[in-house]
Amino acid sequence: MTALSVNLNKFALLRNSRDKNSPNIISLARRCIKAGANGITVHPRPDQRHTKYRDVYDLASLIKKFPTIEFNVEGNPIYSFLELVKQVKPNQCTLVPDSPNQLTSDHGWDLRHNTERLKPIVNDLQKLGIRVSIFLDPDSNQISLAKMLGTDRIELYTETFANSFGKESQEDVLEQYRKLSMEAQELGLGVNAGHDLNLHNLGLFLTIPKILEVSIGHAIAVDSIDYGLEVTLNKYLETIQIAHLKTQ
Ligand code: PXP
């Protein structure tokens, strides 16, 4: 079944707006785990406006106490990020081509131009036992390049899907993701997905079989305002469970 990894960045953004440790990211992670989340994701950006490098160390210590919980650290593999990841050794590192001034991740890697840079990075992380995933646009040209790169998984950038949700193009766009996902799986790549997934569009996206993980941040933070964190996570987990039963 698809794993739900809760991205804590938006909660960290709220915390960082005051000089106090509230909300406390570690307590929130503990509550996510207790509520049934399968993993925790953080995306420490270079300006550390969301989760900070310190959070990554603290969360790693917490998550080590829960052997079934996956820690996913995502970001642009600049020197300081890679040093952090090599020390913390999360279960998964998702490489994302974000730039310092980006509001949020808004594109995947173009592997026609980045394979040489990424290949030794992927190898080094894998040697440390860290699973590597790379963030990709829904572009068929990138899938075979990802295989050649040697990554374990890809994370499909789902904003295009989210933007098409409820519109005429929805079925065509979904079909495009379905094809890409199958193509990747046939090459032996695991497929994760993320960005702009929410309670409305998640069930439809998960009609695509064998998505291994969805990482969701913004919508979980927003829904928590309405329902509270635990009820929100229950709703996401239920959506995933129903989608799983339908694709069996
Ligand atoms: N995947 C990646 C690579 C991201 O950068 C983000 C946002 O930090 C997400 C998934 C989660 O996106 P959202 O916050 O829209 O759920």
Tab-separated table of C-alpha atoms and ligand atoms in Angstrom:
chain	number	residue	atom	x	y	z
A	1	MET	CA	0.000	0.000	0.000
A	2	THR	CA	1.142	3.569	-0.640
A	3	ALA	CA	3.039	5.034	2.303
A	4	LEU	CA	2.028	8.455	3.608
A	5	SER	CA	5.034	10.611	4.444
A	6	VAL	CA	4.081	13.827	6.196
A	7	ASN	CA	6.150	16.821	5.111
A	8	LEU	CA	6.615	19.059	8.157
A	9	ASN	CA	7.937	22.126	6.328
A	10	LYS	CA	4.776	24.229	6.621
A	11	PHE	CA	4.554	23.636	10.367
A	12	ALA	CA	8.188	24.716	10.628
A	13	LEU	CA	7.422	27.873	8.632
A	14	LEU	CA	4.754	28.766	11.219
A	15	ARG	CA	7.172	28.062	14.075
A	16	ASN	CA	9.863	30.218	12.463
A	17	SER	CA	7.537	33.228	12.325
A	18	ARG	CA	8.145	33.741	16.054
A	19	ASP	CA	11.231	33.347	18.147
A	20	LYS	CA	9.661	30.514	20.129
A	21	ASN	CA	9.612	26.788	19.607
A	22	SER	CA	5.908	26.632	18.798
A	23	PRO	CA	4.565	24.541	17.196
A	24	ASN	CA	7.173	22.030	18.277
A	25	ILE	CA	8.214	20.002	15.240
A	26	ILE	CA	9.349	17.004	17.243
A	27	SER	CA	6.024	16.730	19.092
A	28	LEU	CA	4.200	17.077	15.782
A	29	ALA	CA	6.311	14.302	14.239
A	30	ARG	CA	5.566	12.095	17.240
A	31	ARG	CA	1.847	12.789	16.844
A	32	CYS	CA	2.001	11.998	13.093
A	33	ILE	CA	3.678	8.672	13.862
A	34	LYS	CA	1.157	7.851	16.579
A	35	ALA	CA	-1.703	8.717	14.202
A	36	GLY	CA	-0.421	6.160	11.672
A	37	ALA	CA	1.750	8.117	9.241
A	38	ASN	CA	4.331	5.866	7.602
A	39	GLY	CA	7.022	8.465	7.293
A	40	ILE	CA	8.214	11.979	7.949
A	41	THR	CA	9.607	14.234	5.234
A	42	VAL	CA	11.611	17.414	5.629
A	43	HIS	CA	12.953	19.732	2.990
A	44	PRO	CA	15.626	21.917	4.579
A	45	ARG	CA	16.094	24.669	2.018
A	46	PRO	CA	19.374	26.573	1.865
A	47	ASP	CA	17.839	29.630	3.585
A	48	GLN	CA	16.306	27.320	6.246
A	49	ARG	CA	13.038	29.249	6.187
A	50	HIS	CA	11.126	26.007	6.713
A	51	THR	CA	12.746	23.061	8.495
A	52	LYS	CA	16.258	23.886	9.640
A	53	TYR	CA	19.305	21.644	9.590
A	54	ARG	CA	18.944	21.369	13.408
A	55	ASP	CA	15.441	19.901	12.920
A	56	VAL	CA	16.846	17.198	10.685
A	57	TYR	CA	19.212	15.981	13.414
A	58	ASP	CA	16.476	16.137	16.062
A	59	LEU	CA	13.946	14.314	13.888
A	60	ALA	CA	16.500	11.656	12.983
A	61	SER	CA	17.001	10.914	16.703
A	62	LEU	CA	13.259	10.624	17.214
A	63	ILE	CA	12.587	8.490	14.152
A	64	LYS	CA	15.389	6.041	15.042
A	65	LYS	CA	13.150	4.963	17.929
A	66	PHE	CA	10.479	3.844	15.424
A	67	PRO	CA	12.057	1.255	13.119
A	68	THR	CA	9.060	1.056	10.772
A	69	ILE	CA	8.912	4.807	10.176
A	70	GLU	CA	10.730	6.176	7.141
A	71	PHE	CA	12.668	9.407	7.277
A	72	ASN	CA	12.851	11.193	3.925
A	73	VAL	CA	15.121	14.217	3.598
A	74	GLU	CA	14.741	16.163	0.376
A	75	GLY	CA	16.655	19.017	-1.153
A	76	ASN	CA	19.152	20.281	-3.658
A	77	PRO	CA	22.392	18.311	-3.246
A	78	ILE	CA	24.597	21.281	-2.438
A	79	TYR	CA	27.638	20.591	-0.241
A	80	SER	CA	26.025	21.475	3.129
A	81	PHE	CA	22.888	19.454	2.343
A	82	LEU	CA	24.924	16.388	1.405
A	83	GLU	CA	27.053	16.662	4.553
A	84	LEU	CA	23.847	16.787	6.599
A	85	VAL	CA	22.337	13.781	4.837
A	86	LYS	CA	25.540	11.745	5.149
A	87	GLN	CA	25.629	12.361	8.899
A	88	VAL	CA	21.960	11.690	9.515
A	89	LYS	CA	21.606	8.751	7.099
A	90	PRO	CA	17.832	8.934	6.533
A	91	ASN	CA	16.035	6.006	4.919
A	92	GLN	CA	15.583	8.041	1.771
A	93	CYS	CA	17.078	11.150	0.251
A	94	THR	CA	15.057	12.845	-2.475
A	95	LEU	CA	17.151	15.062	-4.710
A	96	VAL	CA	15.300	18.186	-5.846
A	97	PRO	CA	16.643	20.922	-8.149
A	98	ASP	CA	15.339	23.813	-6.066
A	99	SER	CA	16.973	27.204	-6.152
A	100	PRO	CA	17.333	29.499	-3.106
A	101	ASN	CA	14.601	31.980	-4.075
A	102	GLN	CA	11.950	29.495	-5.102
A	103	LEU	CA	8.686	29.735	-3.196
A	104	THR	CA	8.373	25.960	-3.458
A	105	SER	CA	9.747	23.195	-5.681
A	106	ASP	CA	8.428	23.967	-9.146
A	107	HIS	CA	10.263	21.616	-11.507
A	108	GLY	CA	12.043	18.301	-11.634
A	109	TRP	CA	15.554	17.495	-12.846
A	110	ASP	CA	16.415	17.731	-16.489
A	111	LEU	CA	18.637	14.670	-16.592
A	112	ARG	CA	19.929	15.511	-20.066
A	113	HIS	CA	22.071	18.132	-18.345
A	114	ASN	CA	22.487	16.886	-14.774
A	115	THR	CA	23.390	13.212	-14.963
A	116	GLU	CA	27.130	13.800	-14.698
A	117	ARG	CA	26.671	15.914	-11.573
A	118	LEU	CA	24.148	13.563	-9.974
A	119	LYS	CA	25.722	10.173	-10.683
A	120	PRO	CA	28.526	10.324	-8.074
A	121	ILE	CA	26.096	11.831	-5.551
A	122	VAL	CA	23.606	9.002	-6.066
A	123	ASN	CA	26.423	6.433	-5.738
A	124	ASP	CA	27.812	7.974	-2.551
A	125	LEU	CA	24.419	8.093	-0.854
A	126	GLN	CA	23.604	4.517	-1.858
A	127	LYS	CA	26.951	3.315	-0.483
A	128	LEU	CA	25.831	4.694	2.889
A	129	GLY	CA	22.645	2.637	2.670
A	130	ILE	CA	20.458	5.620	1.828
A	131	ARG	CA	17.770	5.011	-0.785
A	132	VAL	CA	17.825	7.721	-3.445
A	133	SER	CA	14.828	9.210	-5.184
A	134	ILE	CA	14.936	12.019	-7.727
A	135	PHE	CA	12.221	14.563	-8.370
A	136	LEU	CA	11.017	14.467	-11.985
A	137	ASP	CA	8.521	16.305	-14.133
A	138	PRO	CA	5.963	14.064	-15.829
A	139	ASP	CA	8.185	13.781	-18.891
A	140	SER	CA	8.765	10.432	-20.540
A	141	ASN	CA	12.255	11.431	-21.776
A	142	GLN	CA	13.497	11.561	-18.195
A	143	ILE	CA	12.529	8.039	-17.134
A	144	SER	CA	15.161	6.066	-19.062
A	145	LEU	CA	17.769	8.657	-18.067
A	146	ALA	CA	16.777	8.120	-14.435
A	147	LYS	CA	17.358	4.398	-14.883
A	148	MET	CA	20.802	5.080	-16.340
A	149	LEU	CA	21.553	7.391	-13.443
A	150	GLY	CA	21.107	4.450	-11.058
A	151	THR	CA	18.535	6.061	-8.742
A	152	ASP	CA	16.349	3.683	-6.724
A	153	ARG	CA	13.171	5.663	-7.113
A	154	ILE	CA	11.712	8.663	-8.839
A	155	GLU	CA	9.267	11.131	-7.308
A	156	LEU	CA	6.756	12.312	-9.866
A	157	TYR	CA	6.058	16.028	-9.499
A	158	THR	CA	2.268	16.097	-9.304
A	159	GLU	CA	1.471	19.792	-9.676
A	160	THR	CA	0.401	19.328	-13.319
A	161	PHE	CA	-1.990	16.612	-12.194
A	162	ALA	CA	-3.298	18.777	-9.336
A	163	ASN	CA	-3.858	21.707	-11.707
A	164	SER	CA	-5.842	19.515	-14.075
A	165	PHE	CA	-8.028	18.080	-11.323
A	166	GLY	CA	-11.713	18.764	-12.018
A	167	LYS	CA	-10.932	20.145	-15.474
A	168	GLU	CA	-11.496	18.701	-18.916
A	169	SER	CA	-7.855	17.685	-19.218
A	170	GLN	CA	-7.943	15.620	-15.995
A	171	GLU	CA	-8.235	12.171	-17.614
A	172	ASP	CA	-5.531	12.838	-20.224
A	173	VAL	CA	-3.134	14.166	-17.613
A	174	LEU	CA	-3.810	11.266	-15.277
A	175	GLU	CA	-3.227	8.861	-18.153
A	176	GLN	CA	0.125	10.516	-18.821
A	177	TYR	CA	1.160	9.954	-15.179
A	178	ARG	CA	-0.125	6.383	-15.312
A	179	LYS	CA	1.982	5.624	-18.394
A	180	LEU	CA	5.108	7.203	-16.909
A	181	SER	CA	4.658	5.362	-13.682
A	182	MET	CA	4.319	2.021	-15.497
A	183	GLU	CA	7.312	2.812	-17.661
A	184	ALA	CA	9.409	3.504	-14.580
A	185	GLN	CA	8.164	0.401	-12.773
A	186	GLU	CA	8.938	-1.769	-15.798
A	187	LEU	CA	12.517	-0.469	-15.665
A	188	GLY	CA	12.704	-1.469	-12.002
A	189	LEU	CA	12.383	2.023	-10.559
A	190	GLY	CA	10.171	2.629	-7.550
A	191	VAL	CA	7.681	5.467	-7.982
A	192	ASN	CA	6.876	8.098	-5.338
A	193	ALA	CA	4.727	11.166	-5.915
A	194	GLY	CA	4.263	14.565	-4.400
A	195	HIS	CA	3.311	18.221	-4.579
A	196	ASP	CA	-0.151	19.725	-4.335
A	197	LEU	CA	-1.768	16.429	-3.457
A	198	ASN	CA	-4.743	16.889	-1.150
A	199	LEU	CA	-7.849	15.153	0.178
A	200	HIS	CA	-9.762	15.975	-3.013
A	201	ASN	CA	-7.295	14.768	-5.634
A	202	LEU	CA	-5.329	12.035	-3.823
A	203	GLY	CA	-7.844	9.225	-4.351
A	204	LEU	CA	-7.925	9.844	-8.082
A	205	PHE	CA	-4.135	9.988	-8.337
A	206	LEU	CA	-3.863	6.682	-6.501
A	207	THR	CA	-5.901	4.910	-9.150
A	208	ILE	CA	-2.378	4.634	-10.581
A	209	PRO	CA	-1.164	1.329	-9.172
A	210	LYS	CA	1.925	0.756	-7.047
A	211	ILE	CA	2.762	4.315	-6.054
A	212	LEU	CA	5.125	3.542	-3.176
A	213	GLU	CA	4.944	6.826	-1.282
A	214	VAL	CA	3.171	10.158	-1.358
A	215	SER	CA	4.726	13.037	0.558
A	216	ILE	CA	2.219	15.705	1.487
A	217	GLY	CA	2.847	18.919	3.371
A	218	HIS	CA	0.838	22.014	2.522
A	219	ALA	CA	-2.594	20.397	2.387
A	220	ILE	CA	-2.063	18.471	5.631
A	221	ALA	CA	-1.135	21.700	7.409
A	222	VAL	CA	-4.168	23.489	5.972
A	223	ASP	CA	-6.594	20.640	6.697
A	224	SER	CA	-5.265	20.464	10.261
A	225	ILE	CA	-6.654	23.957	10.827
A	226	ASP	CA	-10.123	22.634	10.042
A	227	TYR	CA	-9.999	19.121	11.460
A	228	GLY	CA	-6.981	18.926	13.760
A	229	LEU	CA	-3.870	16.920	12.924
A	230	GLU	CA	-5.020	13.456	13.974
A	231	VAL	CA	-8.415	13.607	12.210
A	232	THR	CA	-6.690	15.008	9.115
A	233	LEU	CA	-4.151	12.197	8.999
A	234	ASN	CA	-6.938	9.683	9.487
A	235	LYS	CA	-8.697	11.093	6.437
A	236	TYR	CA	-5.544	10.828	4.306
A	237	LEU	CA	-4.808	7.294	5.511
A	238	GLU	CA	-8.387	6.269	4.812
A	239	THR	CA	-8.186	7.744	1.287
A	240	ILE	CA	-5.013	5.744	0.653
A	241	GLN	CA	-6.588	2.573	2.051
A	242	ILE	CA	-9.684	2.933	-0.144
A	243	ALA	CA	-7.535	3.597	-3.221
A	244	HIS	CA	-5.473	0.524	-2.386
A	245	LEU	CA	-8.537	-1.705	-2.145
A	246	LYS	CA	-9.806	-0.356	-5.489
A	247	THR	CA	-6.540	-1.048	-7.329
A	248	GLN	CA	-6.262	-4.653	-6.045
B	1	PXP	N1	7.806	16.811	-2.919
B	1	PXP	C1	8.746	17.771	-3.015
B	1	PXP	C2	9.999	17.469	-3.753
B	1	PXP	C3	8.562	19.031	-2.428
B	1	PXP	O1	9.495	19.982	-2.534
B	1	PXP	C4	7.375	19.271	-1.710
B	1	PXP	C5	7.169	20.605	-1.042
B	1	PXP	O2	8.188	20.845	-0.113
B	1	PXP	C6	6.430	18.237	-1.635
B	1	PXP	C7	6.666	17.018	-2.253
B	1	PXP	C8	5.147	18.402	-0.881
B	1	PXP	O3	4.346	19.319	-1.551
B	1	PXP	P1	3.053	19.912	-0.837
B	1	PXP	O4	3.544	20.759	0.290
B	1	PXP	O5	2.364	20.679	-1.916
B	1	PXP	O6	2.263	18.737	-0.328
